Amino acid sequence: MKNNVLVIGGKGKTGRKVAERLTQLDQSVRIGSRSENPSFDWQNSSTWEAALEGMDKVYITFQPDLAVPGALEAIEGLTKQAIKSGVKKMVLLSGKGEREAELCEQVIIHSGIDYTIVRASWFNQNFSESFFLDPILAGYVALPKPDARVPYVDTDDIADVVVEALLNEKHNGQVYQLTGPRSLTFKEVISEIAAITDRDIQYTPISLAAYTKMLDEHNVPADYIWLINYLFNEVLDAKGNDVVSNDIEKVLGRKPKDFSEYAQETAKTGIWNPAVAEMP
């Protein structure tokens, strides 16, 4: 059966992979992005109706995160428009261990529309597609919370679960916790990346105050700095945040990708190797 699916954030870490997989499965995909036509802009609710028109199902990712101020109101508004537009199912990407994100989940759960909630742990790809990349390239990674353990999950696995949830009704009403197969500290992560790239990359623990000051000096947007503070203060230390789940295996019938496999694949792209300056 062919579905019309709106992928909000269809050019992001998980959205682009979801869109690719749906297209390969001969589904009709509309990318929800400011640059598309019709456009979709979280900051401009007048764009939502046209983006949702004619859509059967929606994959929802909110930038930068469902925990940030304003996210709840946006999800409430989008859900009301989805109901008006006749959307039959919504799959929401949420954050594991985030209380504020769970308020957004409740909006979807009580909407009357079929749903699946996908609560993901921190992404492997934060180290290759996000603000952890620059310090890795510099060979010096300074981050707070050295003892925090995170069961990093791969965006390939998230995308596979999302596609399965969108296309298979047996996942209606389910809340899945997606993690990798083991939890790692920042030092362990950096050590694995250093080993696979044969580079000297140092990890140094610093205070959260020093880290946020450094982000501000590097002109990181204020909403991302707020989010970093929230994640490091509230989520990393939250009870159960380091727990490994088996929901990926339950949904897909296979084990999740291990961080080491992700590191091997990513190292082959060369993204962790500093660019060699051209000779004059």
Short mmCIF file of C-alpha atoms in Angstrom, two decimals, residues 3-247:
data_model
loop_
_atom_site.label_atom_id
_atom_site.label_comp_id
_atom_site.label_asym_id
_atom_site.label_seq_id
_atom_site.Cartn_x
_atom_site.Cartn_y
_atom_site.Cartn_z
CA ASN A 3 1.21 6.12 1.66
CA ASN A 4 1.72 9.85 1.44
CA VAL A 5 4.25 10.62 4.17
CA LEU A 6 5.43 14.02 5.37
CA VAL A 7 8.94 13.79 6.85
CA ILE A 8 9.42 16.89 9.00
CA GLY A 9 13.12 17.59 9.25
CA GLY A 10 13.62 15.50 6.14
CA LYS A 11 17.16 16.82 5.64
CA GLY A 12 18.31 16.18 9.22
CA LYS A 13 20.23 13.35 10.86
CA THR A 14 17.31 10.90 10.99
CA GLY A 15 14.84 12.55 8.61
CA ARG A 16 16.97 12.23 5.49
CA LYS A 17 17.50 8.51 6.16
CA VAL A 18 13.79 7.97 6.80
CA ALA A 19 12.96 9.77 3.54
CA GLU A 20 15.50 7.68 1.60
CA ARG A 21 14.15 4.41 2.97
CA LEU A 22 10.51 5.34 2.33
CA THR A 23 11.35 6.36 -1.24
CA GLN A 24 13.13 3.05 -1.81
CA LEU A 25 9.96 1.31 -0.58
CA ASP A 26 7.91 3.20 -3.21
CA GLN A 27 6.14 5.44 -0.70
CA SER A 28 5.22 8.99 -1.66
CA VAL A 29 7.46 11.28 0.40
CA ARG A 30 7.16 15.01 1.05
CA ILE A 31 10.12 16.67 2.77
CA GLY A 32 9.17 19.07 5.55
CA SER A 33 11.76 21.82 5.26
CA ARG A 34 11.92 25.60 4.80
CA SER A 35 13.62 25.13 1.43
CA GLU A 36 10.95 22.82 -0.03
CA ASN A 37 7.73 23.64 -1.87
CA PRO A 38 5.40 23.59 -0.05
CA SER A 39 7.72 24.74 2.70
CA PHE A 40 7.53 23.72 6.35
CA ASP A 41 8.86 26.05 9.01
CA TRP A 42 8.48 25.36 12.75
CA GLN A 43 8.75 29.11 13.32
CA ASN A 44 5.89 29.90 10.92
CA SER A 45 2.69 27.98 11.64
CA SER A 46 1.05 29.36 8.50
CA THR A 47 3.20 26.90 6.50
CA TRP A 48 1.87 23.81 8.28
CA GLU A 49 -1.49 23.44 6.55
CA ALA A 50 -0.07 23.26 3.02
CA ALA A 51 2.68 20.86 4.11
CA LEU A 52 0.15 18.52 5.76
CA GLU A 53 -2.41 18.66 2.95
CA GLY A 54 -3.03 15.22 1.46
CA MET A 55 -0.66 13.46 3.89
CA ASP A 56 -1.61 10.09 5.40
CA LYS A 57 1.27 9.86 7.87
CA VAL A 58 3.84 12.18 9.42
CA TYR A 59 7.29 11.70 10.93
CA ILE A 60 7.94 14.52 13.39
CA THR A 61 11.37 15.78 14.42
CA PHE A 62 11.64 19.10 16.24
CA GLN A 63 14.77 21.24 16.12
CA PRO A 64 16.82 21.60 18.15
CA ASP A 65 15.01 19.35 20.66
CA LEU A 66 11.57 18.77 22.20
CA ALA A 67 12.92 19.95 25.55
CA VAL A 68 13.44 23.57 24.48
CA PRO A 69 10.96 26.33 25.40
CA GLY A 70 8.24 26.67 22.75
CA ALA A 71 8.39 23.05 21.62
CA LEU A 72 5.23 22.02 23.48
CA GLU A 73 3.19 24.83 21.95
CA ALA A 74 4.50 23.96 18.48
CA ILE A 75 3.62 20.28 18.87
CA GLU A 76 0.14 21.23 20.12
CA GLY A 77 -0.40 23.47 17.09
CA LEU A 78 0.92 20.94 14.61
CA THR A 79 -1.25 18.19 16.10
CA LYS A 80 -4.40 20.32 15.80
CA GLN A 81 -3.56 20.99 12.16
CA ALA A 82 -2.83 17.30 11.53
CA ILE A 83 -6.28 16.40 12.86
CA LYS A 84 -7.89 19.01 10.59
CA SER A 85 -5.88 17.73 7.64
CA GLY A 86 -7.00 14.13 8.13
CA VAL A 87 -3.60 12.67 9.03
CA LYS A 88 -4.01 9.03 10.07
CA LYS A 89 -0.74 8.40 11.92
CA MET A 90 2.11 10.32 13.55
CA VAL A 91 5.53 9.00 14.57
CA LEU A 92 7.34 11.33 16.98
CA LEU A 93 11.10 11.33 17.59
CA SER A 94 11.53 12.04 21.30
CA GLY A 95 14.41 12.05 23.75
CA LYS A 96 15.15 9.31 26.24
CA GLY A 97 14.98 10.62 29.80
CA GLU A 98 13.66 14.10 28.93
CA ARG A 99 10.68 15.17 31.07
CA GLU A 100 9.83 18.12 28.82
CA ALA A 101 9.85 15.89 25.75
CA GLU A 102 7.40 13.56 27.47
CA LEU A 103 4.90 16.43 27.73
CA CYS A 104 5.07 16.72 23.94
CA GLU A 105 4.57 12.97 23.67
CA GLN A 106 1.35 13.26 25.67
CA VAL A 107 -0.07 15.69 23.11
CA ILE A 108 0.44 13.10 20.37
CA ILE A 109 -0.77 10.21 22.54
CA HIS A 110 -4.05 11.95 23.39
CA SER A 111 -4.68 13.35 19.90
CA GLY A 112 -6.94 10.52 18.75
CA ILE A 113 -4.61 9.87 15.81
CA ASP A 114 -2.68 6.58 15.61
CA TYR A 115 0.87 7.12 16.87
CA THR A 116 4.23 5.61 17.73
CA ILE A 117 6.68 7.36 20.07
CA VAL A 118 10.38 6.77 19.42
CA ARG A 119 12.51 7.83 22.40
CA ALA A 120 16.13 7.83 21.31
CA SER A 121 19.29 8.00 23.37
CA TRP A 122 22.08 10.33 22.23
CA PHE A 123 23.12 9.70 18.62
CA ASN A 124 26.42 8.19 17.51
CA GLN A 125 26.33 10.84 14.81
CA ASN A 126 26.71 13.64 17.38
CA PHE A 127 30.42 12.92 17.01
CA SER A 128 30.49 13.24 13.22
CA GLU A 129 27.59 15.54 12.26
CA SER A 130 27.30 17.92 15.20
CA PHE A 131 29.24 20.24 17.48
CA PHE A 132 31.37 17.42 18.95
CA LEU A 133 33.09 17.13 15.54
CA ASP A 134 35.25 20.28 15.67
CA PRO A 135 37.03 19.37 18.93
CA ILE A 136 37.68 15.87 17.58
CA LEU A 137 39.31 17.41 14.52
CA ALA A 138 41.34 19.69 16.79
CA GLY A 139 42.50 16.68 18.79
CA TYR A 140 41.31 18.11 22.10
CA VAL A 141 37.86 17.29 23.45
CA ALA A 142 36.80 19.03 26.67
CA LEU A 143 33.40 17.96 28.00
CA PRO A 144 31.67 17.86 31.39
CA LYS A 145 30.29 14.80 33.21
CA PRO A 146 33.21 12.39 32.69
CA ASP A 147 31.51 9.59 34.62
CA ALA A 148 28.19 9.72 32.75
CA ARG A 149 27.50 6.61 30.66
CA VAL A 150 25.39 6.87 27.51
CA PRO A 151 24.07 3.98 25.37
CA TYR A 152 24.60 5.83 22.08
CA VAL A 153 22.22 4.83 19.30
CA ASP A 154 22.86 4.98 15.56
CA THR A 155 20.64 7.06 13.27
CA ASP A 156 20.52 4.14 10.82
CA ASP A 157 18.77 2.10 13.50
CA ILE A 158 16.45 4.98 14.40
CA ALA A 159 15.48 5.41 10.75
CA ASP A 160 14.78 1.70 10.33
CA VAL A 161 12.53 1.70 13.41
CA VAL A 162 10.70 4.85 12.26
CA VAL A 163 10.00 3.40 8.81
CA GLU A 164 8.75 0.18 10.34
CA ALA A 165 6.52 2.18 12.72
CA LEU A 166 5.14 4.33 9.89
CA LEU A 167 4.25 1.40 7.64
CA ASN A 168 3.19 -1.31 10.08
CA GLU A 169 0.03 -0.82 12.13
CA LYS A 170 1.16 -3.28 14.81
CA HIS A 171 3.34 -0.48 16.22
CA ASN A 172 0.35 1.80 16.84
CA GLY A 173 0.18 3.00 20.42
CA GLN A 174 3.73 1.86 21.23
CA VAL A 175 6.48 3.81 22.99
CA TYR A 176 9.94 2.52 22.05
CA GLN A 177 13.21 3.29 23.85
CA LEU A 178 16.06 3.15 21.37
CA THR A 179 19.64 2.63 22.56
CA GLY A 180 22.81 1.04 21.34
CA PRO A 181 24.01 -2.29 22.79
CA ARG A 182 26.31 -0.76 25.45
CA SER A 183 26.89 2.47 27.34
CA LEU A 184 30.08 4.50 27.06
CA THR A 185 31.70 7.46 28.81
CA PHE A 186 33.02 10.40 26.78
CA LYS A 187 36.58 9.22 27.42
CA GLU A 188 35.76 5.76 26.06
CA VAL A 189 34.12 7.28 22.97
CA ILE A 190 37.10 9.52 22.22
CA SER A 191 39.52 6.63 22.82
CA GLU A 192 37.67 4.50 20.25
CA ILE A 193 37.69 7.31 17.70
CA ALA A 194 41.39 7.98 18.32
CA ALA A 195 42.23 4.30 17.89
CA ILE A 196 40.27 3.82 14.68
CA THR A 197 41.71 7.00 13.11
CA ASP A 198 45.23 6.41 14.47
CA ARG A 199 45.24 9.94 15.88
CA ASP A 200 46.18 11.46 19.22
CA ILE A 201 42.87 12.86 20.51
CA GLN A 202 42.79 13.92 24.14
CA TYR A 203 39.71 13.99 26.36
CA THR A 204 39.70 16.43 29.28
CA PRO A 205 36.83 16.78 31.78
CA ILE A 206 35.76 20.37 32.50
CA SER A 207 32.95 22.03 34.42
CA LEU A 208 29.62 22.66 32.74
CA ALA A 209 30.05 26.42 33.34
CA ALA A 210 33.39 26.38 31.54
CA TYR A 211 31.94 24.34 28.68
CA THR A 212 28.96 26.64 28.10
CA LYS A 213 31.28 29.68 28.26
CA MET A 214 33.43 28.07 25.57
CA LEU A 215 30.36 27.43 23.38
CA ASP A 216 29.30 31.06 23.77
CA GLU A 217 32.77 32.25 22.76
CA HIS A 218 32.48 30.09 19.63
CA ASN A 219 29.15 31.76 18.78
CA VAL A 220 27.03 28.65 19.27
CA PRO A 221 23.35 29.75 19.12
CA ALA A 222 21.74 30.54 22.49
CA ASP A 223 19.03 27.88 22.13
CA TYR A 224 21.69 25.20 21.63
CA ILE A 225 23.60 26.43 24.68
CA TRP A 226 20.36 26.25 26.69
CA LEU A 227 19.83 22.71 25.40
CA ILE A 228 23.36 21.63 26.26
CA ASN A 229 22.87 22.90 29.81
CA TYR A 230 19.59 21.03 30.06
CA LEU A 231 20.96 17.78 28.66
CA PHE A 232 24.08 17.78 30.81
CA ASN A 233 22.26 18.88 33.96
CA GLU A 234 19.00 16.94 33.67
CA VAL A 235 19.40 14.04 31.25
CA LEU A 236 22.93 12.66 31.62
CA ASP A 237 22.52 12.21 35.37
CA ALA A 238 18.90 11.03 35.19
CA LYS A 239 18.20 7.66 36.75
CA GLY A 240 18.07 4.99 34.07
CA ASN A 241 19.63 7.12 31.35
CA ASP A 242 22.48 4.63 31.03
CA VAL A 243 20.15 1.63 30.71
CA VAL A 244 20.40 -0.40 27.50
CA SER A 245 17.05 -1.43 25.99
CA ASN A 246 16.22 -4.21 23.55
CA ASP A 247 13.50 -2.32 21.67
#
